[in-house]
Amino acid sequence: MRSRTPSVNPKTAPPTEGQVTTGPIYRSEKIYDEIDFEGTTLRVPARRVNLTNGDHFDVYDTSGIYTHTDPELDLKRGLAKTRDSWPHPDAVPASDEHPELKVRTQLAWARAGIITPEMAFIAHREGFDPETVREEVAAGRAVICANHNHPEIEPMIIGKKFAVKVNANMGNSAVTSSIAEEVEKMVWATRWGADTIMDLSTGRDIHETREWILRNSPVPVGTVPIYEALEKVKGDPTKLTWEIYRDTVVEQCEQGVDYMTVHAGVLLRYVPLAANRVTGIVSRGGSIMAAWCLNRHEESFLYTHFVELCDILTKYDVTFSLGDGLRPGSIADANDEAQLAELRTLGELTRVAKERGCQVMIEGPGHVPMHKVAINVEWEEQWCEEAPFYTLGPLATDIAPGYDHITSAIGAAIIGQAGTAMLCYVTPKEHLGLPNRDDVKIGVITYKIAAHAADLGKGHPRAQERDDALSTARFEFRWHDQFALALDPDTALDFHDETLPAEPAKTAHFCSMCGPKFCSMRISQDVREYAKQHGLDSVEAIEAGMQEKSREFAESGGRVYLPISAT
Amino acid sequence: MRSRTPSVNPKTAPPTEGQVTTGPIYRSEKIYDEIDFEGTTLRVPARRVNLTNGDHFDVYDTSGIYTHTDPELDLKRGLAKTRDSWPHPDAVPASDEHPELKVRTQLAWARAGIITPEMAFIAHREGFDPETVREEVAAGRAVICANHNHPEIEPMIIGKKFAVKVNANMGNSAVTSSIAEEVEKMVWATRWGADTIMDLSTGRDIHETREWILRNSPVPVGTVPIYEALEKVKGDPTKLTWEIYRDTVVEQCEQGVDYMTVHAGVLLRYVPLAANRVTGIVSRGGSIMAAWCLNRHEESFLYTHFVELCDILTKYDVTFSLGDGLRPGSIADANDEAQLAELRTLGELTRVAKERGCQVMIEGPGHVPMHKVAINVEWEEQWCEEAPFYTLGPLATDIAPGYDHITSAIGAAIIGQAGTAMLCYVTPKEHLGLPNRDDVKIGVITYKIAAHAADLGKGHPRAQERDDALSTARFEFRWHDQFALALDPDTALDFHDETLPAEPAKTAHFCSMCGPKFCSMRISQDVREYAKQHGLDSVEAIEAGMQEKSREFAESGGRVYLPISAT
């Protein structure tokens, strides 16, 4: 007879410490730069990659304490509420238009000329001076998603002047996945560089799942409150009301959500614009609101109650992510009138929100062929006062389900270079299923590539340093350093070891691609050395015709490169 | 006691039929359009995707007979020598500059106003008229790589006016892999859409490996003859001579190689330009020639004997792929003087080759950040008479070894849109190891994505049709058709089935991402239907305020979408 244990529902069981990934990344250690802010010490994190040549290279890091050696985790209590002890300013006027409205948001403080601890933290983290951070926030060109009730986060900034950021979506659905899995996905995604995560849970236990994620997340967390509101009316969008939605938003603000997608631009009169599209409305929030508007033949309650919504979000300093409910869902529908009509309305709402001191970013497409990508950024900047653009890809083609992380990384890199501030990742499972842990990692790494390529393309001051460090390690056959400087050291190491697993191969001056005889890198190093020794290292020297030196070398039996040695 | 069998070296054993992948691609069949060419029937291949709604969709196909149902394979004999029976024209003057030189090349024929069977075949295959194909070849803006001694291939074209093509590299090295594996990689790569393959073998058995590949390849095959020449001098570049190289080229021309990479632009005086780069010379051929030039202090024999080389290639109609031996190997070295000096020399050589009736394409980088990509195409077109550009990626960043198929797909899509005619794939193993069969597939599919994204961006007349077919299947929940129209149906199907394996899920009007309640696609379809039924399908209708219809619907208990059914 089997022993009986109390039944535990594995989907709702709280996560335990053993279920999340911890420990340092390959040959790296977590460091903190300590900076003084009005007498308070702010500890700004970075990952220090220790190189085999004695140098080190510090990279931006989003992984929190999980990448410490033996971190002291207590998932139930959550991370330390660090920001609670920071000296935050008092309320200030929301804006010149609403001086009577006193608020405590990064936007209002920035406009009032105040540098907050978050701004100082971010300035150090990104390599800008605090005043630049303040200016960008004051102009509404950058946002700091940091709910007063989410003191656990390490502040970060989303804006075109700064490094392009990456968001990773997660969340359970009615079909699959547990709370523990979702918390681990958050830890896992931030380990690989996710700058924010969105909890898009639609199944049961939405509140509970979100609580576990929020308390343990070192990065800002976004949500789409309409999903939870819809659960409350048992999935019937026509039963939604402003009151149900509002209560849901307040509940999430109280919990500490840092930014919220609000599809307030899906207006009744825009719905028919989507009727003859190839793929209609593909945004979940957009389709819910379209169904609501059409069924009731009323204007969207998100639009009609928008000012109230602003005042709720402003109270907590929650940032709007104005959703593109009418974004195109296929190449055929890109840049159509439905999409553009909504974007113009988002511009109108941006002004309303900012006047009330509320931070705003704007969501963007979706599915766009390459030649139609950059104009999206121009429209957004023109109509929405350069509020940070936050795009989903876009996918540059529809013909590769199973590879949509790649189809979309192409569009993401291009739109990032054009000025998009944050890229929402797409995993290989897009259009096909829910991402598992491996898919989350592939999605994050792929998007870190797109974001970094965009940073290089934009000329971000720190971007090329890492490329150069890795390229130099490659040229000098410092294999361990190549792996350690990579976005994903583990995979680079595994791939190398598939063909040349022995440790000496990691210091060898060749690899399995060319074999010992043909290594161009090695020949190239030998050429450099030879040219230097023989005074042939300039065009002038060569053209001066130093043939005797060459002859001399040949006669001495010299070779341009040496036979391969085992070391 | 064990029985003894004759010892067979698995690396050199010839491949057997069971070792190559055969059979149709998911829900597809191979079809041939028969067209008449001067009394000869040309059979132009395509893959017909049979859709569940009774329609079909034909796609460009490179897989030869291997995707037939039960193909009659005889690897030892090779594929049918179809082109031998085609009516080819007599020799014509190489060019106006060399009217006395009579040659049989696609370039010379095109200039003489002659449409060849290859041109007619290609025109039908790509959806252009034959005269357009002839014009592009005559101008040197497109090449048809088709050695007279490689009659097995299905002709294809490389030129900016046509669909962007993808090359897949393979070949064994001293370190790993067998002949059978390499032949299977060729079959496997063309199954997934490789338009040409390059055999870059550097180990033993180069000739033998190439023979097996050539006789069984339905696509043109390229090589880098300097690799085999170097084997003949036991890997010492200083021992290379023009004669050894020439004999190697003749041997490969006789075998049927369709295009050859020749690094004739690495001049002695350019070598020092690479000395102070972060990553020196990364091209194998480039570093070999640099070592030769510097050691002997002589000008490259590839440059000094270039006219002789032209006349050898012209005899067989082998196409030059003028190699970029000084291409940048890192972001830091992109677009530097070494790269540009060589490109100017390639332009000079292009003119020499074309005057002698020889077809030419130009190889390009490598590693280039996004903002420096497009100018490469401008320089190439300006300096090399718009000869087809054939680039390796380029990688848009160096920081992601293990994912360089993705870092380079970003650059490849951008440079393809800008006018590059063929993209050389990069696999996940780039910089780390030799690609296995899985890596080859990932590399090819990733590059088909980049090429197709570029085709869309360039407005290729047929490109968007496939996107639209797939998008429509997606919107109509024809899951099987989504998979079948995908670049990789097997992976799309596997990913879908990971969460929803049951057959009913493939006709269900939802998927695992949102679950049954939230499917935006389904809500969107319902919205469209509802709007149509209630006369709310235009902005005018909505604005006319048809509130009574809405009220009526609500009173009748109508819902915008229906409960999910099991079908």
XYZ file of N, CA, C and O in Angstrom, chain A residues 173 230-231 235 237 268-269 272 275 277-284 287 294-297 330-332 370-371 396-399 402-403 406 413 417 428-429 431-434 445-446 449 452 456-457 464 467-468 470-471 474-475 479 486-488 495-496 498 512-514 518 520 523-524 527-528 542-543 547 550 553 560-561, chain B residues 173 230-231 235 237 268-269 272 275 277-284 287 294-297 330-332 370-371 396-399 402-403 406 413 417 428-429 431-434 445-446 449 452 456-457 464 467-468 470-471 474-475 479 486-488 495-496 498 512-514 518 520 523-524 527-528 538-539 542-543 547 550 553 561:
628
model
N -1.250 30.367 -18.676
C -2.534 30.497 -19.344
C -3.422 29.379 -18.825
O -2.988 28.553 -18.026
N -10.925 40.609 -17.369
C -11.757 39.702 -18.158
C -12.007 38.385 -17.421
O -13.092 37.804 -17.511
N -10.976 37.945 -16.681
C -11.181 36.733 -15.873
C -12.334 36.957 -14.883
O -13.118 36.045 -14.617
N -14.617 35.817 -18.781
C -14.197 35.765 -20.184
C -15.150 36.386 -21.181
O -14.921 36.281 -22.386
N -16.222 39.618 -22.791
C -15.819 41.035 -22.852
C -16.998 41.992 -22.759
O -16.837 43.117 -22.273
N -14.202 53.029 -30.989
C -15.328 52.411 -31.704
C -15.225 52.621 -33.209
O -15.375 51.694 -33.995
N -14.927 53.840 -33.607
C -14.945 54.123 -35.043
C -13.759 53.510 -35.798
O -13.737 53.498 -37.015
N -14.102 49.112 -37.610
C -14.332 48.668 -38.994
C -13.084 48.758 -39.870
O -12.992 48.056 -40.872
N -11.707 45.467 -40.208
C -12.578 44.357 -40.623
C -12.084 43.654 -41.884
O -12.247 42.458 -42.029
N -8.944 43.450 -42.974
C -7.538 43.054 -42.939
C -7.388 41.561 -43.218
O -8.312 40.780 -42.984
N -6.180 41.190 -43.607
C -5.891 39.757 -43.776
C -5.973 39.049 -42.428
O -6.497 37.939 -42.331
N -5.481 39.690 -41.373
C -5.485 39.019 -40.072
C -6.209 39.816 -38.982
O -5.963 39.590 -37.787
N -7.101 40.693 -39.361
C -7.970 41.346 -38.380
C -7.226 41.992 -37.228
O -6.243 42.702 -37.422
N -7.717 41.766 -36.017
C -7.105 42.307 -34.810
C -6.368 41.176 -34.119
O -6.968 40.161 -33.780
N -5.087 41.329 -33.930
C -4.319 40.232 -33.343
C -3.917 40.500 -31.898
O -3.445 39.612 -31.208
N -4.092 41.725 -31.443
C -3.823 42.033 -30.047
C -4.979 41.500 -29.225
O -6.147 41.760 -29.529
N -4.642 40.769 -28.164
C -5.719 40.254 -27.312
C -6.512 41.398 -26.708
O -7.730 41.439 -26.765
N -8.627 43.129 -29.292
C -9.825 42.420 -29.730
C -10.897 42.428 -28.650
O -12.093 42.521 -28.938
N -18.067 47.332 -29.992
C -18.985 47.025 -31.071
C -20.293 46.476 -30.518
O -21.387 46.836 -30.971
N -20.156 45.638 -29.523
C -21.347 45.023 -28.957
C -22.239 46.045 -28.262
O -23.459 46.024 -28.374
N -21.595 46.969 -27.559
C -22.384 47.982 -26.837
C -22.639 49.215 -27.688
O -23.429 50.071 -27.299
N -21.941 49.288 -28.774
C -21.945 50.498 -29.576
C -21.706 51.735 -28.723
O -22.419 52.735 -28.775
N 0.153 40.819 -39.685
C 0.725 40.162 -40.859
C 1.402 41.216 -41.723
O 1.129 42.413 -41.597
N 2.275 40.744 -42.585
C 2.957 41.640 -43.527
C 1.929 42.431 -44.328
O 2.092 43.638 -44.571
N 0.856 41.756 -44.711
C -0.158 42.398 -45.556
C -0.802 43.604 -44.876
O -1.205 44.560 -45.547
N 10.678 44.997 -44.015
C 11.820 45.862 -43.695
C 11.675 47.298 -44.202
O 12.032 48.239 -43.503
N 11.165 47.442 -45.413
C 11.131 48.790 -45.989
C 10.056 49.664 -45.361
O 9.992 50.857 -45.628
N 9.827 40.512 -39.739
C 10.088 41.012 -41.091
C 9.477 40.113 -42.165
O 9.480 40.464 -43.345
N 8.994 38.955 -41.769
C 8.256 38.074 -42.691
C 7.398 37.130 -41.861
O 7.683 36.878 -40.692
N 6.363 36.594 -42.510
C 5.443 35.676 -41.825
C 5.688 34.206 -42.156
O 4.959 33.341 -41.682
N 6.699 33.918 -42.990
C 6.775 32.552 -43.522
C 7.640 31.598 -42.706
O 7.976 30.517 -43.184
N 8.128 29.026 -35.964
C 9.168 28.160 -35.400
C 10.497 28.921 -35.310
O 11.401 28.515 -34.592
N 10.596 30.004 -36.067
C 11.813 30.820 -36.093
C 11.460 32.295 -35.943
O 12.187 33.154 -36.432
N 13.829 34.907 -34.858
C 14.768 35.420 -35.867
C 14.075 36.376 -36.839
O 14.602 37.457 -37.122
N 16.085 44.813 -34.669
C 17.365 45.505 -34.781
C 17.192 46.790 -35.588
O 17.724 47.850 -35.223
N 17.591 50.524 -34.109
C 18.541 51.500 -34.646
C 17.831 52.817 -34.993
O 18.376 53.904 -34.827
N 10.908 31.339 -30.082
C 10.668 30.419 -31.200
C 9.238 29.855 -31.214
O 8.760 29.408 -32.247
N 8.565 29.891 -30.079
C 7.218 29.321 -30.006
C 6.126 30.283 -30.454
O 4.949 29.902 -30.500
N 3.282 32.140 -32.104
C 2.257 31.651 -33.040
C 2.000 30.147 -32.911
O 1.115 29.615 -33.590
N 2.769 29.462 -32.093
C 2.652 27.995 -32.065
C 2.356 27.438 -30.688
O 1.666 26.429 -30.574
N 2.882 28.069 -29.639
C 2.672 27.519 -28.309
C 3.274 28.427 -27.262
O 3.791 29.502 -27.572
N 3.199 27.974 -26.013
C 3.767 28.772 -24.931
C 5.243 28.465 -24.780
O 5.643 27.309 -24.829
N 18.245 36.043 -25.446
C 19.568 36.206 -26.081
C 19.406 36.806 -27.476
O 20.141 37.721 -27.867
N 18.429 36.310 -28.213
C 18.209 36.832 -29.570
C 17.909 38.323 -29.521
O 18.410 39.102 -30.346
N 20.874 40.442 -28.745
C 21.632 40.642 -29.988
C 21.046 41.811 -30.771
O 21.769 42.720 -31.198
N 21.684 45.068 -28.979
C 23.094 45.478 -29.033
C 23.476 45.913 -30.442
O 24.215 46.905 -30.620
N 25.004 49.570 -31.334
C 26.163 49.822 -32.201
C 25.766 50.758 -33.339
O 26.476 51.710 -33.657
N 24.623 50.461 -33.941
C 24.159 51.246 -35.082
C 23.848 52.695 -34.695
O 23.995 53.600 -35.512
N 30.434 49.449 -28.420
C 31.470 48.720 -29.156
C 32.580 48.168 -28.273
O 33.317 47.263 -28.682
N 32.270 44.434 -28.046
C 32.656 43.782 -29.305
C 34.168 43.729 -29.428
O 34.748 42.695 -29.788
N 34.803 44.847 -29.131
C 36.255 44.907 -29.283
C 36.952 43.967 -28.307
O 37.941 43.313 -28.668
N 35.755 41.201 -27.115
C 35.589 39.825 -27.574
C 36.417 39.559 -28.830
O 37.071 38.518 -28.955
N 36.426 40.505 -29.755
C 37.194 40.318 -30.993
C 38.676 40.141 -30.685
O 39.357 39.311 -31.296
N 39.324 36.811 -29.361
C 39.262 35.839 -30.460
C 40.585 35.824 -31.225
O 41.138 34.771 -31.500
N 41.077 37.016 -31.528
C 42.307 37.099 -32.315
C 43.491 36.530 -31.534
O 44.410 35.961 -32.103
N 40.334 31.588 -25.734
C 39.017 30.968 -25.904
C 38.114 31.189 -24.697
O 36.938 31.500 -24.838
N 30.788 36.468 -24.152
C 29.635 36.235 -25.015
C 28.335 36.470 -24.265
O 28.287 36.383 -23.039
N 27.275 36.755 -25.000
C 25.961 36.905 -24.366
C 25.540 35.599 -23.699
O 24.842 35.620 -22.692
N 25.962 34.475 -24.244
C 25.606 33.175 -23.676
C 26.857 32.302 -23.634
O 27.094 31.489 -24.526
N 29.332 24.473 -27.703
C 29.539 24.304 -29.142
C 31.014 24.048 -29.445
O 31.354 23.215 -30.273
N 31.877 24.800 -28.775
C 33.304 24.581 -28.996
C 33.688 23.164 -28.598
O 34.407 22.465 -29.323
N 31.978 20.501 -28.488
C 31.444 19.388 -29.282
C 32.522 18.780 -30.165
O 32.573 17.581 -30.358
N 38.377 23.953 -34.670
C 37.967 22.829 -35.505
C 37.496 23.257 -36.883
O 37.358 22.448 -37.783
N 37.237 24.546 -37.088
C 36.694 24.980 -38.378
C 37.710 24.802 -39.487
O 37.414 24.295 -40.546
N 38.928 25.255 -39.246
C 39.935 25.178 -40.292
C 40.944 24.082 -40.022
O 41.663 23.664 -40.924
N 45.259 25.595 -41.399
C 44.666 26.667 -42.186
C 44.226 27.882 -41.397
O 43.588 28.765 -41.932
N 43.381 31.087 -40.317
C 43.705 32.395 -40.867
C 44.098 33.373 -39.765
O 44.955 34.222 -39.946
N 47.692 32.558 -38.984
C 48.549 33.030 -40.080
C 48.648 34.547 -40.020
O 49.709 35.140 -40.170
N 47.505 35.153 -39.750
C 47.441 36.602 -39.722
C 48.311 37.180 -38.607
O 49.012 38.182 -38.786
N 51.791 36.838 -39.773
C 52.075 37.856 -40.791
C 52.417 39.181 -40.110
O 53.384 39.855 -40.445
N 51.633 39.507 -39.120
C 51.856 40.765 -38.413
C 53.245 40.781 -37.771
O 54.002 41.743 -37.899
N 56.994 48.537 -47.823
C 56.846 47.531 -48.865
C 57.217 48.130 -50.212
O 57.952 47.533 -51.001
N 56.695 49.319 -50.463
C 56.924 49.906 -51.778
C 58.371 50.344 -51.972
O 58.834 50.513 -53.098
N 63.397 43.913 -51.032
C 63.441 42.531 -51.485
C 64.561 41.717 -50.838
O 64.421 40.514 -50.653
N 63.431 40.051 -47.756
C 62.595 38.915 -48.047
C 63.453 37.719 -48.435
O 63.254 36.602 -47.964
N 65.250 36.200 -45.563
C 64.344 35.401 -44.735
C 64.111 34.035 -45.362
O 64.174 32.999 -44.698
N 56.465 31.753 -42.538
C 55.580 32.802 -42.058
C 54.825 32.359 -40.815
O 54.509 33.129 -39.940
N 54.542 31.101 -40.739
C 53.919 30.640 -39.493
C 54.591 29.366 -39.032
O 55.235 28.659 -39.784
N 37.218 18.814 -42.777
C 38.506 19.420 -42.452
C 39.373 18.322 -41.891
O 38.943 17.165 -41.769
N 46.934 24.205 -51.524
C 47.763 24.232 -50.326
C 48.002 22.822 -49.763
O 49.081 22.530 -49.249
N 46.979 21.969 -49.890
C 47.177 20.584 -49.466
C 48.327 19.949 -50.258
O 49.102 19.159 -49.728
N 50.589 22.247 -46.895
C 50.174 23.297 -45.980
C 51.136 24.468 -45.833
O 50.916 25.341 -44.999
N 52.246 27.758 -47.324
C 51.851 28.696 -48.383
C 53.031 29.212 -49.194
O 52.875 29.532 -50.367
N 50.313 42.593 -52.590
C 51.438 42.755 -51.656
C 51.336 44.064 -50.873
O 51.479 44.086 -49.655
N 51.048 45.133 -51.590
C 51.066 46.431 -50.906
C 49.880 46.635 -49.968
O 49.845 47.575 -49.190
N 50.215 45.269 -45.391
C 50.440 46.068 -44.172
C 49.194 46.806 -43.695
O 49.097 47.145 -42.516
N 47.791 45.009 -40.930
C 48.655 44.633 -39.798
C 48.161 45.162 -38.464
O 48.306 44.515 -37.436
N 45.034 45.881 -37.629
C 43.631 45.612 -37.334
C 43.477 44.877 -36.014
O 44.392 44.191 -35.560
N 42.266 44.965 -35.464
C 41.972 44.190 -34.253
C 42.047 42.697 -34.554
O 42.559 41.910 -33.762
N 41.554 42.284 -35.708
C 41.543 40.845 -36.016
C 42.264 40.498 -37.320
O 42.015 39.434 -37.898
N 43.173 41.354 -37.767
C 44.034 40.992 -38.895
C 43.284 40.507 -40.118
O 42.289 41.106 -40.538
N 43.784 39.422 -40.697
C 43.176 38.839 -41.890
C 42.426 37.586 -41.453
O 43.011 36.672 -40.885
N 41.135 37.542 -41.689
C 40.355 36.394 -41.213
C 39.964 35.447 -42.338
O 39.484 34.353 -42.083
N 40.147 35.876 -43.572
C 39.874 34.977 -44.688
C 41.037 33.995 -44.784
O 42.194 34.390 -44.775
N 40.682 32.709 -44.904
C 41.754 31.723 -45.022
C 42.552 31.970 -46.295
O 43.772 32.024 -46.288
N 44.671 35.072 -45.997
C 45.866 34.964 -45.162
C 46.938 34.118 -45.849
O 48.129 34.405 -45.730
N 54.143 38.223 -48.781
C 55.061 38.861 -47.858
C 56.361 38.070 -47.777
O 57.456 38.641 -47.781
N 56.219 36.766 -47.743
C 57.405 35.929 -47.627
C 58.295 36.047 -48.856
O 59.519 36.096 -48.766
N 57.661 36.078 -50.039
C 58.451 36.149 -51.270
C 58.726 37.590 -51.694
O 59.510 37.834 -52.598
N 58.022 38.467 -51.050
C 58.027 39.861 -51.486
C 57.778 39.981 -52.985
O 58.481 40.671 -53.722
N 35.922 41.696 -37.676
C 35.343 42.191 -36.429
C 34.671 43.533 -36.706
O 34.946 44.185 -37.715
N 33.811 43.913 -35.789
C 33.129 45.205 -35.894
C 34.163 46.330 -36.004
O 34.005 47.266 -36.786
N 35.229 46.196 -35.229
C 36.244 47.255 -35.197
C 36.886 47.483 -36.567
O 37.283 48.606 -36.887
N 25.412 47.724 -38.206
C 24.281 48.034 -39.078
C 24.425 49.337 -39.872
O 24.065 49.394 -41.037
N 24.942 50.367 -39.224
C 24.982 51.661 -39.900
C 26.059 51.718 -40.981
O 26.113 52.680 -41.735
N 26.238 41.574 -37.419
C 25.982 42.938 -36.948
C 26.589 43.206 -35.580
O 26.605 44.344 -35.114
N 27.074 42.165 -34.934
C 27.811 42.321 -33.672
C 28.669 41.079 -33.455
O 28.387 40.016 -34.007
N 29.697 41.238 -32.638
C 30.611 40.124 -32.351
C 30.355 39.466 -31.001
O 31.083 38.538 -30.639
N 29.354 39.918 -30.268
C 29.271 39.481 -28.864
C 28.407 38.254 -28.640
O 28.088 37.934 -27.502
N 27.908 31.399 -30.898
C 26.861 30.419 -30.595
C 25.539 30.828 -31.223
O 24.634 30.004 -31.377
N 25.437 32.108 -31.589
C 24.221 32.644 -32.204
C 24.575 33.469 -33.443
O 23.836 34.388 -33.803
N 22.207 34.278 -36.149
C 21.276 35.390 -35.904
C 21.974 36.742 -36.040
O 21.452 37.640 -36.699
N 19.997 40.387 -43.974
C 18.718 40.920 -44.441
C 18.886 42.361 -44.922
O 18.363 42.746 -45.969
N 18.506 43.549 -48.770
C 17.570 44.597 -49.187
C 18.286 45.690 -49.977
O 17.742 46.260 -50.925
N 25.116 28.302 -36.396
C 25.353 28.593 -34.977
C 26.780 28.241 -34.535
O 27.247 28.752 -33.520
N 27.455 27.385 -35.265
C 28.803 26.964 -34.869
C 29.896 27.914 -35.340
O 31.075 27.712 -35.022
N 32.746 30.363 -35.726
C 33.772 30.769 -34.759
C 34.024 29.729 -33.660
O 34.908 29.920 -32.829
N 33.240 28.655 -33.655
C 33.358 27.707 -32.538
C 33.648 26.281 -32.967
O 34.336 25.550 -32.262
N 33.108 25.867 -34.118
C 33.302 24.488 -34.520
C 32.705 24.242 -35.889
O 32.185 25.171 -36.524
N 32.782 22.995 -36.342
C 32.223 22.657 -37.647
C 30.739 22.354 -37.506
O 30.334 21.648 -36.581
N 17.787 27.712 -42.985
C 16.464 28.308 -42.719
C 16.631 29.773 -42.295
O 15.901 30.651 -42.752
N 17.609 30.035 -41.442
C 17.832 31.410 -40.993
C 18.142 32.317 -42.180
O 17.643 33.451 -42.262
N 15.180 33.051 -44.322
C 14.426 34.142 -43.691
C 15.020 35.487 -44.101
O 14.298 36.389 -44.546
N 14.388 36.149 -47.768
C 12.982 36.458 -48.053
C 12.597 37.833 -47.502
O 11.860 38.590 -48.160
N 11.088 40.832 -49.780
C 9.925 41.665 -49.435
C 10.325 43.137 -49.440
O 9.618 43.979 -49.990
N 11.463 43.412 -48.835
C 11.938 44.792 -48.727
C 12.252 45.401 -50.084
O 12.115 46.612 -50.280
N 5.634 38.511 -51.531
C 4.602 38.638 -50.504
C 3.488 37.602 -50.631
O 2.745 37.359 -49.680
N 3.790 35.060 -47.894
C 3.399 35.639 -46.590
C 1.889 35.705 -46.474
O 1.306 35.340 -45.445
N 1.266 36.180 -47.539
C -0.188 36.342 -47.483
C -0.893 34.988 -47.368
O -1.884 34.858 -46.642
N 0.280 32.316 -45.974
C 0.455 31.809 -44.617
C -0.375 32.614 -43.617
O -1.025 32.053 -42.730
N -0.368 33.934 -43.766
C -1.138 34.781 -42.839
C -2.627 34.438 -42.909
O -3.315 34.389 -41.880
N -3.290 31.292 -41.148
C -3.230 31.537 -39.702
C -4.548 32.128 -39.205
O -5.112 31.670 -38.211
N -5.046 33.118 -39.911
C -6.278 33.786 -39.487
C -7.459 32.826 -39.550
O -8.388 32.923 -38.750
N -4.329 25.173 -39.374
C -3.013 24.907 -38.785
C -2.118 24.103 -39.718
O -0.937 24.414 -39.875
N 5.228 27.003 -44.158
C 6.380 27.532 -43.427
C 7.685 27.096 -44.083
O 7.732 26.088 -44.789
N 8.747 27.831 -43.832
C 10.062 27.426 -44.339
C 10.486 26.089 -43.747
O 11.185 25.321 -44.383
N 10.055 25.816 -42.534
C 10.404 24.550 -41.885
C 9.151 23.968 -41.237
O 8.924 24.151 -40.042
N 6.651 22.185 -32.597
C 6.448 23.196 -31.556
C 4.970 23.274 -31.174
O 4.632 23.390 -30.000
N 4.111 23.238 -32.170
C 2.680 23.276 -31.870
C 2.289 22.073 -31.021
O 1.568 22.197 -30.029
N 3.967 20.303 -29.026
C 4.508 20.211 -27.669
C 3.443 20.532 -26.630
O 3.382 19.907 -25.581
N -2.420 27.309 -27.794
C -2.018 27.250 -26.392
C -1.544 28.594 -25.849
O -1.424 28.768 -24.659
N -1.267 29.543 -26.741
C -0.728 30.808 -26.256
C -1.743 31.569 -25.414
O -1.445 32.068 -24.357
N -2.969 31.670 -25.925
C -3.978 32.439 -25.200
C -4.985 31.521 -24.519
O -5.689 31.956 -23.624
N -9.300 33.587 -24.811
C -8.708 34.874 -25.147
C -8.248 35.020 -26.581
O -7.609 35.986 -26.923
N -7.397 36.206 -29.741
C -7.706 37.457 -30.437
C -8.092 37.209 -31.880
O -8.950 37.890 -32.431
N -11.691 36.106 -31.748
C -12.546 37.253 -31.424
C -12.626 38.169 -32.636
O -13.691 38.666 -33.003
N -11.480 38.340 -33.276
C -11.424 39.230 -34.427
C -12.294 38.725 -35.572
O -12.990 39.500 -36.239
N -15.766 39.429 -34.561
C -16.056 40.859 -34.713
C -16.388 41.164 -36.165
O -17.353 41.860 -36.481
N -15.596 40.605 -37.057
C -15.819 40.859 -38.479
C -17.211 40.364 -38.903
O -17.961 41.068 -39.572
N -18.436 49.603 -41.531
C -17.744 50.764 -42.089
C -17.772 51.890 -41.069
O -18.612 51.912 -40.166
N -16.815 52.794 -41.216
C -16.764 53.930 -40.304
C -18.062 54.735 -40.415
O -18.625 55.169 -39.412
N -20.908 53.092 -38.553
C -20.752 53.275 -37.111
C -21.099 54.696 -36.719
O -21.839 54.942 -35.764
N -20.578 55.624 -37.468
C -20.790 57.023 -37.096
C -22.231 57.456 -37.301
O -22.682 58.448 -36.726
N -27.365 52.662 -32.981
C -27.403 52.126 -31.627
C -28.516 51.110 -31.410
O -28.409 50.219 -30.588
N -27.403 47.672 -32.028
C -26.564 47.183 -30.959
C -27.419 46.740 -29.777
O -27.235 45.667 -29.209
N -29.255 43.551 -30.393
C -28.361 42.395 -30.302
C -28.127 42.018 -28.850
O -28.220 40.863 -28.449
N -18.567 36.482 -29.473
C -17.948 35.219 -29.907
C -18.632 34.050 -29.226
O -19.283 34.183 -28.203
